[in-house]
mmCIF file of C-alpha atoms in Angstrom:
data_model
loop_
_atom_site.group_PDB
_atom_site.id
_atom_site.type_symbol
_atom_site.label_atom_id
_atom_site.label_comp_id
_atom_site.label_asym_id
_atom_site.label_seq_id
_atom_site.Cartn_x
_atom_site.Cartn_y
_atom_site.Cartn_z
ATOM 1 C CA UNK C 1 -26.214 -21.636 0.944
ATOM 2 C CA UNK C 2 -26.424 -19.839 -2.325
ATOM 3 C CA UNK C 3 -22.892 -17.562 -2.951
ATOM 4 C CA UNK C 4 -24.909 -14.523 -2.996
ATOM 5 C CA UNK C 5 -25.924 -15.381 0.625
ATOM 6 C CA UNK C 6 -22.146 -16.050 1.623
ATOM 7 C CA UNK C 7 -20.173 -12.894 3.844
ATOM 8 C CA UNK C 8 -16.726 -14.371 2.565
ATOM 9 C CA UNK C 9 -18.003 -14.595 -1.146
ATOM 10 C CA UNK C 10 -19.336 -11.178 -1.409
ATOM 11 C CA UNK C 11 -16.185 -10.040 0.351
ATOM 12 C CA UNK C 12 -14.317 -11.788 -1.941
ATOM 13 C CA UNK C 13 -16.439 -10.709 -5.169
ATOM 14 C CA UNK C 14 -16.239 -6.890 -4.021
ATOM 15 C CA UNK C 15 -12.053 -6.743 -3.313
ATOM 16 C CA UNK C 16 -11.712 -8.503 -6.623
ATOM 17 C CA UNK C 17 -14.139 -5.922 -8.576
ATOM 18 C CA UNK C 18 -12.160 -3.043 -6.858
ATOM 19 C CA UNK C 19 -9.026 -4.388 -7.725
ATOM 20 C CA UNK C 20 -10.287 -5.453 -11.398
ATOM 21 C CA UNK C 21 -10.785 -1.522 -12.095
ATOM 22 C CA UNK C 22 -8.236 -0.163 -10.446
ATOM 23 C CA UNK C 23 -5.748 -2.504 -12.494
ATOM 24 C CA UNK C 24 -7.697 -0.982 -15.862
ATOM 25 C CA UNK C 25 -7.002 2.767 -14.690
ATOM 26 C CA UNK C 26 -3.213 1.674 -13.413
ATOM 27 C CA UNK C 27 -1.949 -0.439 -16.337
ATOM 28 C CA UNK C 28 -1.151 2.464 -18.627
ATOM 29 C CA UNK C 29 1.103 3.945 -16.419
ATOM 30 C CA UNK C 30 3.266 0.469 -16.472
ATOM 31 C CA UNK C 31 2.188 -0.772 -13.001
ATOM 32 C CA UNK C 32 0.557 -3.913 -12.769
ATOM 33 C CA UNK C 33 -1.399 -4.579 -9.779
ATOM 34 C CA UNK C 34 1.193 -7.028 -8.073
ATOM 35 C CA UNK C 35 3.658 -3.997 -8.115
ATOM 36 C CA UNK C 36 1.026 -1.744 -7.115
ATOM 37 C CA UNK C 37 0.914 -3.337 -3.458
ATOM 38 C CA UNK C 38 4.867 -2.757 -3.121
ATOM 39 C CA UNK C 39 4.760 0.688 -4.459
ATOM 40 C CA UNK C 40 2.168 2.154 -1.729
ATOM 41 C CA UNK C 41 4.235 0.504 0.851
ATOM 42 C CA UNK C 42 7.364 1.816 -0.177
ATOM 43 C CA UNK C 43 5.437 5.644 -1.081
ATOM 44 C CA UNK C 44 4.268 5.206 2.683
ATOM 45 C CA UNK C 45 7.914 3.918 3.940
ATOM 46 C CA UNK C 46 10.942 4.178 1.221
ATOM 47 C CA UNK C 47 14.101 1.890 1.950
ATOM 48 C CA UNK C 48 12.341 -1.609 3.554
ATOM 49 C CA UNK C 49 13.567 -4.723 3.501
ATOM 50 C CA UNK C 50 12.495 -7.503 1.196
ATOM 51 C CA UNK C 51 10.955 -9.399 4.522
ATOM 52 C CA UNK C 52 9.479 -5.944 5.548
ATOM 53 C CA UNK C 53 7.519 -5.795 2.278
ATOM 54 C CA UNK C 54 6.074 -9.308 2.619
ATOM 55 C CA UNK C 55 4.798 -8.874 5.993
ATOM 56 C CA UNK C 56 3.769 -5.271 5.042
ATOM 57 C CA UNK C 57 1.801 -6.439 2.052
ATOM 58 C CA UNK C 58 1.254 -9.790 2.875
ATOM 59 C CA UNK C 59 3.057 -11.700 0.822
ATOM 60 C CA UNK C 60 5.497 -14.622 0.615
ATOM 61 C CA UNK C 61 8.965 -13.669 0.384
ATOM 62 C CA UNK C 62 9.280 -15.384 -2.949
ATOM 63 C CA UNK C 63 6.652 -13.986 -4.681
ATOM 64 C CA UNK C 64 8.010 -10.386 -3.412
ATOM 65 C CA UNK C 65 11.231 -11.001 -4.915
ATOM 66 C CA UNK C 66 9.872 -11.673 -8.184
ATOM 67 C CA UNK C 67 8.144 -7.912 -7.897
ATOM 68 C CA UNK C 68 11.046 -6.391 -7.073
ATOM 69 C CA UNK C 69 12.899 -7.701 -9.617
ATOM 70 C CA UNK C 70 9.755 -6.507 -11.985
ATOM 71 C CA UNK C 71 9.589 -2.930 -10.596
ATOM 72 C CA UNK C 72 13.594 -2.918 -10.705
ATOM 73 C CA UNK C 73 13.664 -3.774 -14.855
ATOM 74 C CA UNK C 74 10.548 -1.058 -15.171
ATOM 75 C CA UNK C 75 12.985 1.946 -13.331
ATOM 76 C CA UNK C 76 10.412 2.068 -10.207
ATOM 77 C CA UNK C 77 13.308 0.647 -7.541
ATOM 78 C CA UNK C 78 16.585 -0.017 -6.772
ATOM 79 C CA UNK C 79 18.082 -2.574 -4.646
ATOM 80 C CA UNK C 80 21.443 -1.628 -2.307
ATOM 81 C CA UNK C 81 22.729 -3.292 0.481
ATOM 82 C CA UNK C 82 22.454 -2.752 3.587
ATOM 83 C CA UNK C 83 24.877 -0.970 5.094
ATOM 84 C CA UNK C 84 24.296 -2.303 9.027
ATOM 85 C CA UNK C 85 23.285 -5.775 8.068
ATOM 86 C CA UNK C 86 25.386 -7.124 4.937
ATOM 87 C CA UNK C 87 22.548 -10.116 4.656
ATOM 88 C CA UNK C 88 19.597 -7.497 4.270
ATOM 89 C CA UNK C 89 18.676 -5.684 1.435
ATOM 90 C CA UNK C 90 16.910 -2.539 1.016
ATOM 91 C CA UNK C 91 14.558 -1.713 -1.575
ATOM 92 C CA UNK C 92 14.215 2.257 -2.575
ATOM 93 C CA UNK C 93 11.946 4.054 -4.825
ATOM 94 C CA UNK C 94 13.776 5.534 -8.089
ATOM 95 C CA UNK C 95 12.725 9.090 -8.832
ATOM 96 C CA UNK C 96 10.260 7.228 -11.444
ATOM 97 C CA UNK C 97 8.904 5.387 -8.625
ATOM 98 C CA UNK C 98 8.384 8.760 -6.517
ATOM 99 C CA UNK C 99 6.991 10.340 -9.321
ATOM 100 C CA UNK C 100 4.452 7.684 -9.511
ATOM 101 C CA UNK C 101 2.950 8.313 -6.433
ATOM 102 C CA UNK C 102 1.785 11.492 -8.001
ATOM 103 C CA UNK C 103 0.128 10.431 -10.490
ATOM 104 C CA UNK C 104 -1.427 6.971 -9.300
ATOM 105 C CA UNK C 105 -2.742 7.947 -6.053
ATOM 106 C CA UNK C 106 -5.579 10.239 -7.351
ATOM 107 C CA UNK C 107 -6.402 7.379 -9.092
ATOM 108 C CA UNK C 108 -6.972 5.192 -6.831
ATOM 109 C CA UNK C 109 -8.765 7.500 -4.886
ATOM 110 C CA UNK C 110 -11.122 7.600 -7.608
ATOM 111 C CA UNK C 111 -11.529 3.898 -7.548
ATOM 112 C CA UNK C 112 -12.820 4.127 -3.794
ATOM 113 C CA UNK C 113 -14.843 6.661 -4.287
ATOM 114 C CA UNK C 114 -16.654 4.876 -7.681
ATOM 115 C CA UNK C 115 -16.450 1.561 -4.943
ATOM 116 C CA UNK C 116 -17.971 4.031 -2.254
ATOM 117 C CA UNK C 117 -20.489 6.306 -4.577
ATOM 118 C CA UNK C 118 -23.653 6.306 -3.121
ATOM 119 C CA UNK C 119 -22.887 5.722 0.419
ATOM 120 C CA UNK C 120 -23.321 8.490 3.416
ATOM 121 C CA UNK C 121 -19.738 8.851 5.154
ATOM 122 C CA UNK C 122 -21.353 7.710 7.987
ATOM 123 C CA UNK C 123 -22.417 4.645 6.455
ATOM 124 C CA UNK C 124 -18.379 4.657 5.462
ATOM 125 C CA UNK C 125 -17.434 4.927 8.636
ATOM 126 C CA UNK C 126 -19.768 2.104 9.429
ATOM 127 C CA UNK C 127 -18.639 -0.528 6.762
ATOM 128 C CA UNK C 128 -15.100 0.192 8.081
ATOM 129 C CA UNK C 129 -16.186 -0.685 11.359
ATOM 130 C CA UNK C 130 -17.542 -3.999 10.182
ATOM 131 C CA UNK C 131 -14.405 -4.714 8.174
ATOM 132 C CA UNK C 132 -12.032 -4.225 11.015
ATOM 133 C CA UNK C 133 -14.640 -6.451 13.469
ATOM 134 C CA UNK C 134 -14.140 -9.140 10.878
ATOM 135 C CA UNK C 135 -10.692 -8.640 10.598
ATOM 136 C CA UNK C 136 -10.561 -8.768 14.250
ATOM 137 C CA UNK C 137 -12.545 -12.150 14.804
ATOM 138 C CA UNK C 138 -10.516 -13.575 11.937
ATOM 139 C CA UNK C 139 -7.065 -13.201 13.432
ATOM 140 C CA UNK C 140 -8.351 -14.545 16.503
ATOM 141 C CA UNK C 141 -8.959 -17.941 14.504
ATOM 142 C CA UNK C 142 -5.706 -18.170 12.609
ATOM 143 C CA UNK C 143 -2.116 -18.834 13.794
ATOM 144 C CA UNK C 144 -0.244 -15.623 14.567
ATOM 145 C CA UNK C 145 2.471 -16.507 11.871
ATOM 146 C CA UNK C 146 0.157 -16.100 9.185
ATOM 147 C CA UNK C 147 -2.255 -13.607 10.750
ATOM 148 C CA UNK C 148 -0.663 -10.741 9.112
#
């Protein structure tokens, strides 16, 4: 079967051309796309975990740390401990990092709608349908630990 023919290439090809332009119209603020997964979760939810993060954006713990640490040297987060838990660490937006959320956000609205231009919003509504049936079938298949 030729790629162009293939669901999970075309899938793949399309989430990799989204995120290829939204990393062009992100970069200048400072934000690569790495800490751009972290920094909608923590807009959406300020104060998780470092484990909360990785399950949130689906990553593994290691590679989450290294982020933090990133967004941490660039002003976007700070790190305190917990003050329930001693072993867990919270991760908080800065006031740069709020202030971010500002200005990115638009942006990346943009980027779905260039993704999106031409489409009815039923025909939207429809693709997101699809998605989520895929998504659906596919966690079926996999083992629950790494279904998320």
């Amino acid at each position: 079967m030729p790629f162009a023919a293939s669901l999970g290439y075309q899938v793949r090809l399309t989430h990799r051309l989204i995120q290829k332009y939204l990393q062009q119209r992100i970069e200048p603020y400072g934000v690569s796309l790495g800490m751009w997964y972290f920094l909608r979760a923590l807009w959406n939810e300020d104060g998780l975990t470092q484990k909360q993060l990785s399950l949130i954006v689906g990553t593994m713990e290691p590679t989450t740390l290294s982020a933090i640490k990133a967004m941490e040297q660039n002003g976007l987060v700070n790190r305190s401990r917990n003050s329930e838990d001693k072993r867990k660490i919270n991760i908080f937006l800065t006031e740069r990092g709020h202030k971010l959320k500002h200005e990115l956000m638009p942006i990346a609205k943009e980027v779905v709608g260039a993704a999106a231009s031409g489409f009815t919003e039923r025909e939207i509504q429809m693709l997101m349908q699809f998605l989520g049936a895929i998504q659906a079938n596919m966690t079926t298949k996999i083992q629950p630990e790494v279904a998320t």
